[in-house]
C-alpha cells in the first residue's frame, strides 16, 4: 500500500494541533500598576528582597491551575522524586510572611484534596477576612483577621485554630507605623492563651525605603535578620539577606533576578554555607490554526547543596 507523504504530514499536523488544544491559551495580561499604599503590612516588610531568591526543587513536577466556576479554582500538582523546596534560602520570622495578604474571595481546592474558603467583608473602615482550610475529615485550620488601615498605620488582629482544638488557638497582633515617608517601624505580638505558661512572642521590625533600594530588619527571639534589596534597572534586581540565630553563626545569602526580552526569568543565589542554585522559567508559545496562542511554562532548577552535590529539577506550569 502506497503512503502519500502529504497525507501523512496533514494527519500528523492535525494530531499535533489537537494536542495543542489541550494547552491553556495565552492570556493577555493588562498590567496596571496599583497605587502603592503609604504604609505596608508588617508581613510584607521583607517582601522585595525575599522574592528575588529562587525556590529550588528536586525531581519533576507538573502544576495545573484551573478556574472551574466564577469563584472556584482547582490547583493540581503531580510530583516525581523529591519535588519540593530542598533548601531554605531564608528564614521566616513573621507570622504569615510571604503569603498573600489579600487572597481572592472564593474556594481553592489543591492537589492534596485540601479546600480553602476565603470570605472578605468591609465595614466602618475595618476589613474582616475569614479563611477556613479543611485538609481532611479530622484536620482543619481556621483563621479570622480584623484589619484597620490608616494614613500612617496598618493594624491587624488575627486568631487561628487547628483541628478545632482550643489548645492550638493562637492570637497574633501586627502593628506598622510610618514615622517619615522613608522609615517605617512595626511590631508583632503573639500568644497562645491555652498554653501554660502563656509566654508571648515579640518581634520588632524596621524598614527604610528609597526609590532604588530598600533596607529592612527584624529582631525576635529567633534571632536577627537583615535584608537589602536593590533595583538595578527594570529587568534586574539583586538582594542580600543576613540571618543570625541564637545557636548558629550568621549566614549571608546573595541573590539576583533577571528578566530577559524573550519573557524568560532567571533567579540565582549563593550563600556563606557553600550552597547555591538557580531557577529558569520560560514560556513556550504554540500557534493554533484559529490565530490563537497557547502557552506552557517550563521551569528548570539546579541546586548545589552543602555536600557539593548537584541536584536537578524540571517542571511545567499550566494556568487555564
CSV table of C-alpha atoms in Angstrom, one decimal:
chain,number,residue,atom,x,y,z
A,1,UNK,CA,0.0,0.0,0.0
A,2,UNK,CA,1.4,3.4,-1.0
A,3,UNK,CA,1.6,6.0,1.6
A,4,UNK,CA,1.1,9.5,0.4
A,5,UNK,CA,3.7,11.8,2.1
A,6,UNK,CA,1.5,14.8,2.0
A,7,UNK,CA,-1.4,12.9,3.6
A,8,UNK,CA,0.8,11.7,6.3
A,9,UNK,CA,2.0,15.3,7.0
A,10,UNK,CA,-1.5,16.6,7.1
A,11,UNK,CA,-2.6,13.9,9.5
A,12,UNK,CA,0.4,14.4,11.7
A,13,UNK,CA,-0.3,18.2,11.8
A,14,UNK,CA,-3.9,17.6,12.8
A,15,UNK,CA,-2.7,15.3,15.6
A,16,UNK,CA,-0.3,18.0,16.8
A,17,UNK,CA,-3.0,20.6,16.6
A,18,UNK,CA,-5.3,18.5,18.7
A,19,UNK,CA,-2.6,18.2,21.3
A,20,UNK,CA,-2.1,21.9,21.4
A,21,UNK,CA,-5.7,22.5,22.1
A,22,UNK,CA,-5.2,20.7,25.4
A,23,UNK,CA,-2.8,23.5,26.4
A,24,UNK,CA,-4.1,26.7,28.0
A,25,UNK,CA,-4.5,29.8,25.9
A,26,UNK,CA,-2.1,32.6,26.3
A,27,UNK,CA,-3.7,35.3,28.4
A,28,UNK,CA,-3.4,39.0,27.5
A,29,UNK,CA,-2.5,40.4,30.8
A,30,UNK,CA,-3.3,44.1,31.2
A,31,UNK,CA,-1.0,45.2,33.9
A,32,UNK,CA,-2.0,48.4,35.7
A,33,UNK,CA,0.4,49.3,38.4
A,34,UNK,CA,-1.6,49.7,41.6
A,35,UNK,CA,-1.0,52.7,43.8
A,36,UNK,CA,1.4,51.6,46.4
A,37,UNK,CA,0.0,52.2,49.9
A,38,UNK,CA,1.8,54.7,52.1
A,39,UNK,CA,2.2,52.1,54.8
A,40,UNK,CA,2.8,48.4,54.1
A,41,UNK,CA,1.7,45.4,56.2
A,42,UNK,CA,4.2,44.0,58.7
A,43,UNK,CA,4.3,40.6,57.0
A,44,UNK,CA,5.5,42.4,53.8
A,45,UNK,CA,8.4,44.2,55.4
A,46,UNK,CA,11.0,41.9,53.6
A,47,UNK,CA,8.9,41.0,50.6
A,48,UNK,CA,11.0,42.6,47.8
A,49,UNK,CA,14.3,41.1,49.0
A,50,UNK,CA,13.0,37.6,49.6
A,51,UNK,CA,11.1,37.4,46.3
A,52,UNK,CA,14.4,37.7,44.5
A,53,UNK,CA,15.6,34.4,45.9
A,54,UNK,CA,14.8,31.3,43.8
A,55,UNK,CA,12.7,28.4,45.1
A,56,UNK,CA,14.9,25.5,44.1
A,57,UNK,CA,13.4,22.0,43.9
A,58,UNK,CA,14.5,18.4,43.1
A,59,UNK,CA,12.8,16.0,40.8
A,60,UNK,CA,10.0,16.7,38.3
A,61,UNK,CA,6.7,18.4,38.9
A,62,UNK,CA,3.6,19.4,37.0
A,63,UNK,CA,1.4,22.3,38.4
A,64,UNK,CA,-2.0,22.9,36.9
A,65,UNK,CA,-4.2,25.8,37.9
A,66,UNK,CA,-7.8,25.8,36.5
A,67,UNK,CA,-10.8,28.0,37.2
A,68,UNK,CA,-13.9,25.8,37.4
A,69,UNK,CA,-16.5,28.3,38.3
A,70,UNK,CA,-16.6,32.0,38.9
A,71,UNK,CA,-15.1,31.7,42.4
A,72,UNK,CA,-13.8,28.2,42.5
A,73,UNK,CA,-10.2,27.2,41.5
A,74,UNK,CA,-8.6,23.8,41.3
A,75,UNK,CA,-4.9,23.5,42.0
A,76,UNK,CA,-3.2,20.2,41.0
A,77,UNK,CA,0.4,19.3,41.5
A,78,UNK,CA,2.0,16.0,40.4
A,79,UNK,CA,5.5,15.1,41.7
A,80,UNK,CA,8.1,12.5,40.8
A,81,UNK,CA,11.0,12.3,43.2
A,82,UNK,CA,11.7,14.8,46.0
A,83,UNK,CA,9.9,17.6,44.3
A,84,UNK,CA,9.9,20.2,47.0
A,85,UNK,CA,12.0,23.0,48.3
A,86,UNK,CA,15.1,21.2,49.5
A,87,UNK,CA,16.9,24.2,50.8
A,88,UNK,CA,15.7,27.2,52.7
A,89,UNK,CA,17.3,30.3,51.2
A,90,UNK,CA,16.0,32.4,54.1
A,91,UNK,CA,14.2,32.1,57.4
A,92,UNK,CA,10.7,33.4,58.2
A,93,UNK,CA,10.4,35.4,61.5
A,94,UNK,CA,7.0,37.0,61.0
A,95,UNK,CA,3.6,35.3,61.1
A,96,UNK,CA,2.1,34.6,57.6
A,97,UNK,CA,5.1,36.1,55.9
A,98,UNK,CA,5.4,35.7,52.1
A,99,UNK,CA,1.8,34.6,51.9
A,100,UNK,CA,-1.0,36.5,50.0
A,101,UNK,CA,-2.3,39.2,52.4
A,102,UNK,CA,-5.5,39.8,50.4
A,103,UNK,CA,-6.4,36.4,48.9
A,104,UNK,CA,-9.3,36.4,46.4
A,105,UNK,CA,-12.7,35.5,47.8
A,106,UNK,CA,-13.8,32.1,46.9
A,107,UNK,CA,-12.8,28.4,47.1
A,108,UNK,CA,-9.5,26.8,46.3
A,109,UNK,CA,-9.1,23.0,46.0
A,110,UNK,CA,-5.5,21.9,45.8
A,111,UNK,CA,-3.8,18.7,44.7
A,112,UNK,CA,-3.8,17.2,48.2
A,113,UNK,CA,-7.5,17.4,48.4
A,114,UNK,CA,-7.5,20.3,50.8
A,115,UNK,CA,-10.1,23.0,50.4
A,116,UNK,CA,-9.5,26.6,51.4
A,117,UNK,CA,-12.5,29.0,51.6
A,118,UNK,CA,-12.0,32.8,51.9
A,119,UNK,CA,-14.6,35.4,52.8
A,120,UNK,CA,-13.9,39.2,52.9
A,121,UNK,CA,-16.1,41.9,54.4
A,122,UNK,CA,-15.5,45.6,55.0
A,123,UNK,CA,-17.4,47.8,57.5
A,124,UNK,CA,-16.6,51.1,59.2
A,125,UNK,CA,-13.1,51.3,57.9
A,126,UNK,CA,-12.2,47.7,59.0
A,127,UNK,CA,-11.5,44.8,56.8
A,128,UNK,CA,-12.5,41.4,58.1
A,129,UNK,CA,-11.2,38.2,56.4
A,130,UNK,CA,-12.2,34.7,57.3
A,131,UNK,CA,-10.1,31.8,56.0
A,132,UNK,CA,-11.1,28.2,56.6
A,133,UNK,CA,-8.9,25.3,55.4
A,134,UNK,CA,-10.1,21.7,55.5
A,135,UNK,CA,-7.4,19.1,54.9
A,136,UNK,CA,-9.4,16.0,55.6
A,137,UNK,CA,-12.3,14.9,57.8
A,138,UNK,CA,-10.3,15.4,61.0
A,139,UNK,CA,-7.7,18.0,60.1
A,140,UNK,CA,-8.6,21.7,59.6
A,141,UNK,CA,-7.4,25.2,60.1
A,142,UNK,CA,-9.4,28.3,60.6
A,143,UNK,CA,-8.3,31.9,60.8
A,144,UNK,CA,-10.2,35.2,61.2
A,145,UNK,CA,-8.4,38.5,60.8
A,146,UNK,CA,-9.6,42.1,61.6
A,147,UNK,CA,-7.5,44.8,59.9
A,148,UNK,CA,-7.6,48.6,60.1
A,149,UNK,CA,-5.7,50.8,57.6
A,150,UNK,CA,-5.0,54.4,58.2
A,151,UNK,CA,-2.8,57.1,56.6
A,152,UNK,CA,0.2,56.2,58.6
A,153,UNK,CA,-0.7,52.9,60.4
A,154,UNK,CA,-1.8,49.4,59.5
A,155,UNK,CA,-3.0,47.3,62.5
A,156,UNK,CA,-4.5,43.8,62.5
A,157,UNK,CA,-5.6,41.1,65.0
A,158,UNK,CA,-6.0,37.5,63.9
A,159,UNK,CA,-7.0,34.3,65.7
A,160,UNK,CA,-6.1,30.9,64.3
A,161,UNK,CA,-7.1,27.4,65.5
A,162,UNK,CA,-6.2,24.0,64.1
A,163,UNK,CA,-8.3,20.8,64.2
A,164,UNK,CA,-11.0,22.6,66.2
A,165,UNK,CA,-8.7,22.2,69.3
A,166,UNK,CA,-8.8,25.1,71.7
A,167,UNK,CA,-5.3,24.2,72.8
A,168,UNK,CA,-4.0,25.3,69.4
A,169,UNK,CA,-5.6,28.7,69.5
A,170,UNK,CA,-3.2,31.5,68.8
A,171,UNK,CA,-3.7,35.3,68.9
A,172,UNK,CA,-1.5,37.4,66.7
A,173,UNK,CA,-1.3,41.3,66.6
A,174,UNK,CA,0.5,43.2,63.9
A,175,UNK,CA,1.1,47.0,64.0
A,176,UNK,CA,3.0,49.1,61.5
A,177,UNK,CA,3.6,52.8,61.7
A,178,UNK,CA,5.2,55.3,59.3
A,179,UNK,CA,7.5,57.7,61.1
A,180,UNK,CA,8.6,59.5,57.9
A,181,UNK,CA,7.9,58.6,54.3
A,182,UNK,CA,11.1,56.6,54.1
A,183,UNK,CA,11.1,55.0,57.5
A,184,UNK,CA,8.5,52.6,58.9
A,185,UNK,CA,8.6,50.5,62.1
A,186,UNK,CA,6.4,47.7,63.3
A,187,UNK,CA,6.0,45.0,65.9
A,188,UNK,CA,4.4,41.6,66.2
A,189,UNK,CA,2.9,40.1,69.4
A,190,UNK,CA,1.7,36.5,69.6
A,191,UNK,CA,0.3,34.4,72.4
A,192,UNK,CA,-1.3,31.0,72.9
A,193,UNK,CA,-3.8,31.6,75.8
A,194,UNK,CA,-4.4,27.9,76.5
A,195,UNK,CA,-0.7,27.0,76.8
A,196,UNK,CA,0.8,27.3,80.3
A,197,UNK,CA,2.7,29.4,80.9
A,198,UNK,CA,1.3,31.7,78.2
A,199,UNK,CA,4.7,33.2,77.1
A,200,UNK,CA,4.2,35.9,74.5
A,201,UNK,CA,6.4,36.1,71.3
A,202,UNK,CA,7.5,39.6,70.4
A,203,UNK,CA,9.4,40.9,67.4
A,204,UNK,CA,10.4,44.3,66.2
A,205,UNK,CA,10.9,45.3,62.6
A,206,UNK,CA,12.1,48.4,60.7
A,207,UNK,CA,12.1,49.3,57.0
A,208,UNK,CA,13.9,52.2,55.2
A,209,UNK,CA,12.8,52.6,51.6
A,210,UNK,CA,14.1,54.7,48.7
A,211,UNK,CA,13.1,54.5,45.0
A,212,UNK,CA,16.2,52.4,44.1
A,213,UNK,CA,16.7,50.3,47.3
A,214,UNK,CA,15.1,49.0,50.4
A,215,UNK,CA,16.7,48.1,53.7
A,216,UNK,CA,14.8,46.2,56.4
A,217,UNK,CA,15.4,44.2,59.5
A,218,UNK,CA,13.6,42.1,62.2
A,219,UNK,CA,14.7,41.3,65.7
A,220,UNK,CA,13.0,38.5,67.6
A,221,UNK,CA,13.8,35.6,69.9
A,222,UNK,CA,14.6,33.5,66.8
A,223,UNK,CA,17.4,35.9,66.1
A,224,UNK,CA,18.2,38.8,63.8
A,225,UNK,CA,17.5,39.2,60.1
A,226,UNK,CA,18.6,42.0,57.8
A,227,UNK,CA,17.6,42.4,54.1
A,228,UNK,CA,18.9,44.7,51.4
A,229,UNK,CA,17.0,45.0,48.1
A,230,UNK,CA,18.4,46.9,45.1
A,231,UNK,CA,16.7,47.6,41.8
A,232,UNK,CA,19.4,48.0,39.2
A,233,UNK,CA,17.0,48.6,36.3
A,234,UNK,CA,13.5,47.5,35.2
A,235,UNK,CA,14.7,43.9,34.5
A,236,UNK,CA,17.5,43.4,37.0
A,237,UNK,CA,17.2,43.1,40.8
A,238,UNK,CA,19.6,41.9,43.5
A,239,UNK,CA,19.1,41.2,47.2
A,240,UNK,CA,21.1,40.2,50.3
A,241,UNK,CA,19.8,38.6,53.4
A,242,UNK,CA,21.8,38.2,56.7
A,243,UNK,CA,20.5,35.7,59.3
A,244,UNK,CA,21.9,35.3,62.8
A,245,UNK,CA,20.1,32.8,65.1
A,246,UNK,CA,20.5,32.2,68.8
A,247,UNK,CA,22.6,29.0,68.3
A,248,UNK,CA,24.3,29.2,65.0
A,249,UNK,CA,26.7,31.6,63.3
A,250,UNK,CA,25.5,34.3,61.0
A,251,UNK,CA,24.8,33.3,57.3
A,252,UNK,CA,24.8,35.6,54.3
A,253,UNK,CA,22.9,35.0,51.1
A,254,UNK,CA,23.0,36.9,47.8
A,255,UNK,CA,20.5,36.6,45.0
A,256,UNK,CA,19.9,38.0,41.5
A,257,UNK,CA,16.8,38.1,39.5
A,258,UNK,CA,16.9,38.8,35.7
A,259,UNK,CA,14.1,39.2,33.2
A,260,UNK,CA,15.0,38.8,29.5
A,261,UNK,CA,13.4,40.3,26.4
A,262,UNK,CA,12.1,36.9,25.3
A,263,UNK,CA,10.0,36.6,28.5
A,264,UNK,CA,12.2,34.2,30.4
A,265,UNK,CA,13.2,34.7,34.0
A,266,UNK,CA,16.5,33.7,35.8
A,267,UNK,CA,16.9,33.6,39.6
A,268,UNK,CA,20.3,32.7,41.1
A,269,UNK,CA,21.7,32.7,44.6
A,270,UNK,CA,24.8,31.8,46.7
A,271,UNK,CA,25.3,31.9,50.4
A,272,UNK,CA,28.0,31.5,53.1
A,273,UNK,CA,27.0,27.9,53.8
A,274,UNK,CA,28.6,26.9,50.4
A,275,UNK,CA,25.2,26.4,48.8
A,276,UNK,CA,24.0,27.9,45.6
A,277,UNK,CA,21.5,27.4,42.8
A,278,UNK,CA,19.2,28.9,40.2
A,279,UNK,CA,15.8,28.5,38.5
A,280,UNK,CA,14.9,29.3,35.0
A,281,UNK,CA,11.4,29.9,33.7
A,282,UNK,CA,10.4,30.3,30.1
A,283,UNK,CA,7.0,30.5,28.3
A,284,UNK,CA,6.9,28.4,25.2
A,285,UNK,CA,4.2,29.5,22.7
A,286,UNK,CA,2.3,27.3,20.2
A,287,UNK,CA,0.4,28.8,17.3
A,288,UNK,CA,-3.1,27.3,17.0
A,289,UNK,CA,-4.8,27.5,13.5
A,290,UNK,CA,-7.6,29.8,14.6
A,291,UNK,CA,-5.0,32.5,15.2
A,292,UNK,CA,-4.7,31.7,18.9
A,293,UNK,CA,-1.6,31.3,21.0
A,294,UNK,CA,-1.3,28.5,23.6
A,295,UNK,CA,1.4,28.5,26.2
A,296,UNK,CA,3.2,26.2,28.5
A,297,UNK,CA,5.6,27.4,31.2
A,298,UNK,CA,8.8,25.4,31.6
A,299,UNK,CA,10.7,25.6,34.9
A,300,UNK,CA,14.3,24.2,35.5
A,301,UNK,CA,16.1,24.1,38.8
A,302,UNK,CA,19.7,23.5,39.8
A,303,UNK,CA,20.9,23.3,43.4
A,304,UNK,CA,24.4,22.8,44.8
A,305,UNK,CA,23.9,21.6,48.4
A,306,UNK,CA,26.3,21.5,51.4
A,307,UNK,CA,27.7,18.1,50.3
A,308,UNK,CA,28.8,19.6,47.0
A,309,UNK,CA,26.1,17.5,45.2
A,310,UNK,CA,24.4,18.9,42.2
A,311,UNK,CA,20.6,18.3,42.4
A,312,UNK,CA,18.3,18.9,39.3
A,313,UNK,CA,14.7,19.7,38.9
A,314,UNK,CA,12.3,20.2,36.0
A,315,UNK,CA,8.7,21.1,35.8
A,316,UNK,CA,5.7,22.5,33.9
A,317,UNK,CA,3.2,25.2,35.0
A,318,UNK,CA,-0.2,25.3,33.3
A,319,UNK,CA,-2.6,28.1,34.1
A,320,UNK,CA,-6.0,27.6,32.4
